[in-house]
CSV table of C-alpha atoms and ligand atoms in Angstrom, one decimal:
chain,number,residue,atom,x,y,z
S,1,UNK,CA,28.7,-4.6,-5.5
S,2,UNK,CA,28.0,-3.4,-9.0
S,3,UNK,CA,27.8,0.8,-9.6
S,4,UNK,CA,25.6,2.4,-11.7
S,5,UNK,CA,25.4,5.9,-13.0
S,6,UNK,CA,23.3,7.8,-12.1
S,7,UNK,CA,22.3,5.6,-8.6
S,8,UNK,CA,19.4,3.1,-9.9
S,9,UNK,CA,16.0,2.3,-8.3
S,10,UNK,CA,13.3,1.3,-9.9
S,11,UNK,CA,9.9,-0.8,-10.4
S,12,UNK,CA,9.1,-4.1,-11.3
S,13,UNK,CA,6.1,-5.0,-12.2
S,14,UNK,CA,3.4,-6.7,-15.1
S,15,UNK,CA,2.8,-3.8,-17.1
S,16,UNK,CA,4.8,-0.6,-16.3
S,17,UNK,CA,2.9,2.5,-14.5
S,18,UNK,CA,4.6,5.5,-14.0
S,19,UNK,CA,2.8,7.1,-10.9
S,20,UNK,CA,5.8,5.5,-8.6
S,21,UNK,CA,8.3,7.0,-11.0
S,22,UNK,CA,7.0,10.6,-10.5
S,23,UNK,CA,7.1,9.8,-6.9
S,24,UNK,CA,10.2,8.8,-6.5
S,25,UNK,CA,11.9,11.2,-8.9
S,26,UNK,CA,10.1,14.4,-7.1
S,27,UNK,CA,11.5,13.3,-3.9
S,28,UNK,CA,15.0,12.5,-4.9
S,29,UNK,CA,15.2,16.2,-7.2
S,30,UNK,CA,14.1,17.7,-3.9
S,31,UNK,CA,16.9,15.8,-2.1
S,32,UNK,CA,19.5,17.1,-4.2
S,33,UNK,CA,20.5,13.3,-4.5
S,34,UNK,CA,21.9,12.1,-8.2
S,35,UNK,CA,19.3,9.2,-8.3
S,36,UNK,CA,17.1,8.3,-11.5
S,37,UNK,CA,13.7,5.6,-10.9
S,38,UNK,CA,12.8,3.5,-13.6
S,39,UNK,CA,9.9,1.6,-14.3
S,40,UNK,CA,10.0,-1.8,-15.7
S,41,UNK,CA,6.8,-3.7,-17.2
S,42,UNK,CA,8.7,-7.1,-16.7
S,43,UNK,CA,7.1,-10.9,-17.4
S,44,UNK,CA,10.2,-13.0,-15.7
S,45,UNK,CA,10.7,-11.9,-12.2
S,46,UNK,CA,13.4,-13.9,-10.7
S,47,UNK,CA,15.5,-12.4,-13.6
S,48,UNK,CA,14.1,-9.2,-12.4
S,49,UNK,CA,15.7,-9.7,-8.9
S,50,UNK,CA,18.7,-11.3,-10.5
S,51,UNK,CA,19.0,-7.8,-12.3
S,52,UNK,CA,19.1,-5.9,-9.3
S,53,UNK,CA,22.7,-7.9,-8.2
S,54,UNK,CA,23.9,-7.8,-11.9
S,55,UNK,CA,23.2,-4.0,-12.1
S,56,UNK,CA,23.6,-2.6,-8.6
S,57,UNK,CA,20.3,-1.0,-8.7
S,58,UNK,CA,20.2,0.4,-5.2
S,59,UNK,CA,16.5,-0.1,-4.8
S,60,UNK,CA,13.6,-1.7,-5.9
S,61,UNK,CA,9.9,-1.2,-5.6
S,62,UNK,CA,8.0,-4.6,-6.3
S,63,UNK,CA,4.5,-3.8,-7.7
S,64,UNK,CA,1.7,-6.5,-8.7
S,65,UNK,CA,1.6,-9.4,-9.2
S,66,UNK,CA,5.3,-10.2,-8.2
S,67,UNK,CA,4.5,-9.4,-4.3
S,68,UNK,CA,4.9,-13.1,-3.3
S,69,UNK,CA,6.5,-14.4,-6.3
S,70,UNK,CA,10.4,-12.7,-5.5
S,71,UNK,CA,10.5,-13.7,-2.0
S,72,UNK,CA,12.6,-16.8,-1.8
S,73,UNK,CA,14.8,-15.1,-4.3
S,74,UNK,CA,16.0,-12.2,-1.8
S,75,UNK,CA,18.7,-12.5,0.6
S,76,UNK,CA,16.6,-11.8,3.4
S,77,UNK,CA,13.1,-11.0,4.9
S,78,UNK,CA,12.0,-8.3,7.5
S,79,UNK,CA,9.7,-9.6,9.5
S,80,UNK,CA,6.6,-8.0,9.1
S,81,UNK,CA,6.3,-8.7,5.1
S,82,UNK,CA,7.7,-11.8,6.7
S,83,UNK,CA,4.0,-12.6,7.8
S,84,UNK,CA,2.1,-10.3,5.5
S,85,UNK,CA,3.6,-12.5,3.0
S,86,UNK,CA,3.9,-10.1,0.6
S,87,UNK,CA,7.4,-7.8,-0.5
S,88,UNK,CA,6.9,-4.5,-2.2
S,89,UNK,CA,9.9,-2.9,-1.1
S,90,UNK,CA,13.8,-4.4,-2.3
S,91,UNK,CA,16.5,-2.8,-0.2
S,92,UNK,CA,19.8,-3.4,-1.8
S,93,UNK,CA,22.8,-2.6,1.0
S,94,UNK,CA,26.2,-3.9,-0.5
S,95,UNK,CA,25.0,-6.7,-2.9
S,96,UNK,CA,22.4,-8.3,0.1
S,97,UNK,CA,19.3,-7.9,-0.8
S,98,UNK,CA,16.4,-7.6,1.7
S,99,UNK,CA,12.7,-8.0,1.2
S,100,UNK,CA,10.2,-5.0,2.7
S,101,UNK,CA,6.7,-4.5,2.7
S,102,UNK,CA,5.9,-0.9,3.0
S,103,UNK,CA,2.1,-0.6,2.5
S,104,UNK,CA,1.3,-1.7,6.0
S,105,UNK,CA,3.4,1.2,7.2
S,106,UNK,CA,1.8,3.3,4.8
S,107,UNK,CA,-1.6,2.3,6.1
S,108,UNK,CA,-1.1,3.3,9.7
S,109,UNK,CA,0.8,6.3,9.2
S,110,UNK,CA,-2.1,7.6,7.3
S,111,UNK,CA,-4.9,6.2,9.9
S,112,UNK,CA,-2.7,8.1,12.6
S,113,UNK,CA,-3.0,11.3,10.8
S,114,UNK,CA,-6.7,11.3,11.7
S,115,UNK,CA,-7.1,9.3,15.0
S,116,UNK,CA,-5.2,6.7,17.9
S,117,UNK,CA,-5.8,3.0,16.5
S,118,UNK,CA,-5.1,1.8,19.8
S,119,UNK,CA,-8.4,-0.3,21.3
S,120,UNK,CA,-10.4,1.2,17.7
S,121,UNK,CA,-12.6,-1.0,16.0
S,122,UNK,CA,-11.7,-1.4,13.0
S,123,UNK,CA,-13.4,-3.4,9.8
S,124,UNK,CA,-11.3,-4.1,7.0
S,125,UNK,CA,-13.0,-5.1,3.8
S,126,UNK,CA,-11.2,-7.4,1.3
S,127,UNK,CA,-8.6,-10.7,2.2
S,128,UNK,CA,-5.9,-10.3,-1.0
S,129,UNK,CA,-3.1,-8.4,-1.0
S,130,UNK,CA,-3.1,-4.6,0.5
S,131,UNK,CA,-6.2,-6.4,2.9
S,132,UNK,CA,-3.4,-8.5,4.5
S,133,UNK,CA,-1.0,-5.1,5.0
S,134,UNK,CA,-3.9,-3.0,6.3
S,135,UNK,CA,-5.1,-5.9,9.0
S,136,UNK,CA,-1.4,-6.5,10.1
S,137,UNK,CA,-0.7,-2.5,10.4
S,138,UNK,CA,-3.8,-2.1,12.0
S,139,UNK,CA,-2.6,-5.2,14.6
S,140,UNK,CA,0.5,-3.9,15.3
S,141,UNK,CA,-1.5,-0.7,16.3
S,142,UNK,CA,-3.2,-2.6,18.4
S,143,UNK,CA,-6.6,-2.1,17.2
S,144,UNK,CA,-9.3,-4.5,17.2
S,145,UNK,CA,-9.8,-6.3,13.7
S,146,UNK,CA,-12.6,-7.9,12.0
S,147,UNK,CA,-12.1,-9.0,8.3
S,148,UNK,CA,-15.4,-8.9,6.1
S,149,UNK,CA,-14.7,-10.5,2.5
S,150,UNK,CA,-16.7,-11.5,-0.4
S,151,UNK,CA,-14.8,-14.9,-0.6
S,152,UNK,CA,-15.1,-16.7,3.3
S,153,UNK,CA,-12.3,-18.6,2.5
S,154,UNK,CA,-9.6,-16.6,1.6
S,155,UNK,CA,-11.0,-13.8,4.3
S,156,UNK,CA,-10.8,-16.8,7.1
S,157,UNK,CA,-7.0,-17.8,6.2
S,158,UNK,CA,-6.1,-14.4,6.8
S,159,UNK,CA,-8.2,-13.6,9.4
S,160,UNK,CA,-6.7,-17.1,11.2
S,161,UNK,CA,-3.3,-15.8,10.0
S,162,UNK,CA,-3.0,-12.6,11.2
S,163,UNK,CA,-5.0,-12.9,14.6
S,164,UNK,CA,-8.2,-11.1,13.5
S,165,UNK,CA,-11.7,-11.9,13.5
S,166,UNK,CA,-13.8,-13.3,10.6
S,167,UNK,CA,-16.9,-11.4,10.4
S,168,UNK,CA,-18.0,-12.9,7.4
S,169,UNK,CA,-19.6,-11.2,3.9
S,170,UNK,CA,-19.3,-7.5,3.4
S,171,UNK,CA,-23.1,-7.1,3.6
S,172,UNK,CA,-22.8,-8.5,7.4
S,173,UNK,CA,-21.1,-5.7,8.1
S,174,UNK,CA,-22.9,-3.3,10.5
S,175,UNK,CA,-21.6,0.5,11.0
S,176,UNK,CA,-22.9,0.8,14.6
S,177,UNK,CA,-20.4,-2.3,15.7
S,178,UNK,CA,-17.0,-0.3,14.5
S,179,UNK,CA,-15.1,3.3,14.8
S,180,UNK,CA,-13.6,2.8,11.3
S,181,UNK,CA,-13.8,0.6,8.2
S,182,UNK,CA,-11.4,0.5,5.7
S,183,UNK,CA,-11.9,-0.3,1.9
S,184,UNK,CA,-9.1,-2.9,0.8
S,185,UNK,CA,-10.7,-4.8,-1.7
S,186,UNK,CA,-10.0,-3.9,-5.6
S,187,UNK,CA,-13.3,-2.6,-6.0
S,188,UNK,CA,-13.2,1.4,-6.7
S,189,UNK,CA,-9.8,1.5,-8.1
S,190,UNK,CA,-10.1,3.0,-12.0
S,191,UNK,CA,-14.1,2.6,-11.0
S,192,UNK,CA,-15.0,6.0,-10.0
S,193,UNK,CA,-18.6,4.5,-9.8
S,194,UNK,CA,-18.2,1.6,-7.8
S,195,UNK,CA,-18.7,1.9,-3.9
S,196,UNK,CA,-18.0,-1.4,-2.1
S,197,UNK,CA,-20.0,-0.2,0.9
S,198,UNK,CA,-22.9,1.5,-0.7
S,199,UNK,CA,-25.7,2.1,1.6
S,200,UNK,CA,-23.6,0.9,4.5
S,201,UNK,CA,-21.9,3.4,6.4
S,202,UNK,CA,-23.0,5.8,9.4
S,203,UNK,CA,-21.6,9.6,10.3
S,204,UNK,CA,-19.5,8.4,13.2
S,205,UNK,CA,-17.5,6.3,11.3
S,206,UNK,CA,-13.8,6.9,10.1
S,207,UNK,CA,-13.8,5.8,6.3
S,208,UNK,CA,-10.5,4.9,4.8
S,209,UNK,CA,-10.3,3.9,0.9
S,210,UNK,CA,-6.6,2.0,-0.1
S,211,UNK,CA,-8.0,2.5,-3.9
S,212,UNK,CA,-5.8,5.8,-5.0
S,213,UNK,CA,-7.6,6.4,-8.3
S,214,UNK,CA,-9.5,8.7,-8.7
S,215,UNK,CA,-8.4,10.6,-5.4
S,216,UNK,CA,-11.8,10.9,-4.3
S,217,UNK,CA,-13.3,7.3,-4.9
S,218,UNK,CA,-17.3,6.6,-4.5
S,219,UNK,CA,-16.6,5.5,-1.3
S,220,UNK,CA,-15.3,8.4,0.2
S,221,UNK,CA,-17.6,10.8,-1.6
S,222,UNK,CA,-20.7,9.1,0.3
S,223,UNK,CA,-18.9,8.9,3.2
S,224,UNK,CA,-17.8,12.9,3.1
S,225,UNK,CA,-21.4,13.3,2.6
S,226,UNK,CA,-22.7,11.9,5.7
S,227,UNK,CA,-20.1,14.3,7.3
S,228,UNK,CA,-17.5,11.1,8.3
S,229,UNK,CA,-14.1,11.6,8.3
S,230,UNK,CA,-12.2,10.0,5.3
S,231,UNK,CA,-8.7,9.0,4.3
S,232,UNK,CA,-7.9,8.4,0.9
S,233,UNK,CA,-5.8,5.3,-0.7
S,234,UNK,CA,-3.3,8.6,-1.9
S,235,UNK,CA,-2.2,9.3,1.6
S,236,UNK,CA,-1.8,5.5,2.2
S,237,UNK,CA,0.5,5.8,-1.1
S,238,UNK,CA,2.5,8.6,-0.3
S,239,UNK,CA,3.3,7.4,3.3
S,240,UNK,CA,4.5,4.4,2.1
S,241,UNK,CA,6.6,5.4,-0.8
S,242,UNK,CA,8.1,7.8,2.5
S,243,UNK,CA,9.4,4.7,3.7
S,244,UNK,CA,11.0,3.2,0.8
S,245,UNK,CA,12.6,6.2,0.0
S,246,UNK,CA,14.1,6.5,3.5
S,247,UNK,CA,15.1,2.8,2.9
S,248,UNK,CA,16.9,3.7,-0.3
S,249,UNK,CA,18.2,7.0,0.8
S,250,UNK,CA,18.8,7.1,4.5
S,251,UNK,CA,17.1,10.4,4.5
S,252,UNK,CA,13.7,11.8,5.8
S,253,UNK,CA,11.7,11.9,2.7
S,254,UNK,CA,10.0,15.0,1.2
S,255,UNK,CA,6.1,14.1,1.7
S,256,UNK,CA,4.7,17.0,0.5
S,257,UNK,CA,6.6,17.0,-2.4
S,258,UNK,CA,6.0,13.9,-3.5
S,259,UNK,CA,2.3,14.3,-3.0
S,260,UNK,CA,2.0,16.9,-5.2
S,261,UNK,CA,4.1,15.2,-8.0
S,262,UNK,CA,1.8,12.0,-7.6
S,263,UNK,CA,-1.5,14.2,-7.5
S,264,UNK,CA,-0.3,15.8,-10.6
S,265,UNK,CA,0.2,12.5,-12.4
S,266,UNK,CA,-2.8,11.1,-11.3
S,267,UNK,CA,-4.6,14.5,-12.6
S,268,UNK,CA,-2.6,14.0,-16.2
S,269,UNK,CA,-4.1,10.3,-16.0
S,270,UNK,CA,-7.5,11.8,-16.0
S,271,UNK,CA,-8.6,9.7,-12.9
I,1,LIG,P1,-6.0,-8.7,-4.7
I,1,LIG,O1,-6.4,-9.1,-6.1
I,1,LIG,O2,-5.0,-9.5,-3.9
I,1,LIG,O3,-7.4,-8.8,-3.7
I,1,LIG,C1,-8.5,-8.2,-4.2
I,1,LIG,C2,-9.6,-8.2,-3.1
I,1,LIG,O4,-10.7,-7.5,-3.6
I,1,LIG,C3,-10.1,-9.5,-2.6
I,1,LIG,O5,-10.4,-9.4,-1.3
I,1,LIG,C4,-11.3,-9.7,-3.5
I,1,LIG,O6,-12.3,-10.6,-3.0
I,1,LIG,C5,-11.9,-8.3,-3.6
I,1,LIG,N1,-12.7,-8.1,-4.7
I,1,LIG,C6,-12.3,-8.0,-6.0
I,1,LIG,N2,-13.4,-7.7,-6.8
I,1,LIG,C7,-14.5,-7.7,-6.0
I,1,LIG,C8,-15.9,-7.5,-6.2
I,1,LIG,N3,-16.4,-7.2,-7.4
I,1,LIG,N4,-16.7,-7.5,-5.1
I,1,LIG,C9,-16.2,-7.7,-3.8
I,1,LIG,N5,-14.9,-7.9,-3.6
I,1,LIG,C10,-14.0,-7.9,-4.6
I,1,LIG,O7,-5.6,-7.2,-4.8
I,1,LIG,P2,-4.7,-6.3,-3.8
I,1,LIG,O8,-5.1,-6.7,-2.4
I,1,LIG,O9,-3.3,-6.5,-4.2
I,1,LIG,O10,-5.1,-4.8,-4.1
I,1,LIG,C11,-6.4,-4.3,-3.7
I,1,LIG,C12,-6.4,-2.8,-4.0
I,1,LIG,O11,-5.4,-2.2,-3.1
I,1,LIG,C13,-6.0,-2.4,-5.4
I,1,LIG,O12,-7.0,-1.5,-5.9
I,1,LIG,C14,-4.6,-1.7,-5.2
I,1,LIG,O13,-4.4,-0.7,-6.2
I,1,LIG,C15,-4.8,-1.1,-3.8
I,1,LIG,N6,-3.5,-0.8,-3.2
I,1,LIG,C16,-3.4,0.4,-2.7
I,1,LIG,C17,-2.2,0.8,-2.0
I,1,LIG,C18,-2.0,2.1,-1.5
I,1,LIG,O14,-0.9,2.5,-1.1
I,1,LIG,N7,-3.1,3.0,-1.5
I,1,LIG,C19,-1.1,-0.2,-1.9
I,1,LIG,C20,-1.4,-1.5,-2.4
I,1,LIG,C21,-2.6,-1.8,-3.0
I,1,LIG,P3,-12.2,-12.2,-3.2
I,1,LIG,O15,-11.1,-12.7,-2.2
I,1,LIG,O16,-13.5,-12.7,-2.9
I,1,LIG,O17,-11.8,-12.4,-4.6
């Protein structure tokens, strides 16, 4: 396998964003390891993955919209972004390259931190992307799913996919019928106005947001202020850049580290 110098990892994705960077870089400084991340704003991503052979880049994050799009291009799959359908994570061990997805992992570490997801009831909002990580996670838990979505049939594939329930538009969705919903639509993220579940919520709930910016999304700020508990899209983040870093590095990553460095770039991004 090709060597680089320093050890490579990087980012691929449609325009280049350089919160993963700071991440990544935090953690590996903390490790004492002589690793530099990159971040590249690509528009050809099968010459992205062939990149990672040509260059021995040792590991690399997979960001939107190239998810899906790399997949048959990678040596292998793990099975659960196997069935997410959706890679974010490329682990490069001696030249074969295999396909991750992290965020799922991400999600339920950072549900656990607050309560047990076994038997919970849990309503995810949205059907793209992160929606498909967080209902899978949540499965794996074994909670009890339902999938609310603004468009019934993309929330109905998954929902059929996965082995949740359909429970149909967002504004069918009634607090007293779940222990925790979870925000995994777009909606929120860069929008500090926008709350996907305004009016909606109840105290007992659990309120988790997968938007990460700003930290404390409209969401979460109503749902603080009924006195739920909350978990922000920034511990769903950190968690599941954890992973990828004990992917690329075979060591036990430095959370609290890395959350600070991602806070602070989030902060100098003024969101
Ligand atoms: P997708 O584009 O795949 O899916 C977007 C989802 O949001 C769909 O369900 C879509 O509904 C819904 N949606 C978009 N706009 C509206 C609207 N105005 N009203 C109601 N629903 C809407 O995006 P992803 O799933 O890839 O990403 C979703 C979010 O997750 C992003 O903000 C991303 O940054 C975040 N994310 C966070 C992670 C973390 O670690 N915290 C990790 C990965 C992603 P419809 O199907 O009807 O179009």
């Amino acid at each position: 396998m090709p060597q680089s110098l320093p050890t490579l990892c990087g980012s691929i994705m449609g325009s280049p964003f350089s919160l993963s960077a700071k991440i990544h870089n935090a953690a590996y400084a903390a490790l004492g390891l002589d690793y530099t991340f990159v971040c590249f704003g690509i528009e050809d991503p099968v010459a992205g993955v062939a990149a990672i052979r040509t260059l021995g880049v040792r590991g690399m994050n997979v960001s939107m919209p190239y998810k899906t799009v790399v997949m048959e291009h990678l040596d292998a799959i793990d099975e659960s972004a196997l069935v997410i359908g959706a890679v974010n994570t490329i682990n490069n061990v001696d030249g074969v390259l295999t396909g991750y997805n992290t965020d799922y992992l991400g999600a339920v570490r950072a549900l656990q931190e607050v309560c047990e997801l076994n038997k919970q009831r849990i309503a995810v909002i949205g059907a793209g992307g992160a929606a498909r990580a967080v209902v899978y996670g949540c499965l794996q838990a074994a909670a009890r799913v339902t999938v609310f979505n603004r468009s019934s049939e993309r929330g109905k594939v998954l929902s059929s996919d996965l082995g949740a329930h359909w429970g149909g538009g967002v504004e069918t969705f009634a607090a007293q019928d779940f222990d925790i919903v979870i925000n995994a639509t777009s909606v929120g993220f860069k929008q500090p106005d926008s709350n996907p579940l305004d009016g909606l919520l109840a105290s007992h709930l659990i309120v988790m947001d997968v938007a990460f910016m700003p930290v404390r999304t409209a969401l979460l700020l109503q749902a603080a202020e009924l006195g739920c508990r909350t978990v922000s899209g920034t511990r769903m983040l950190v968690h599941q850049a954890c992973r990828q870093i004990e992917l690329y590095t075979g060591m036990e990553a430095p959370i609290d580290i890395m959350e600070q460095a991602m806070l602070e770039e989030i902060q100098r991004l003024n969101l």
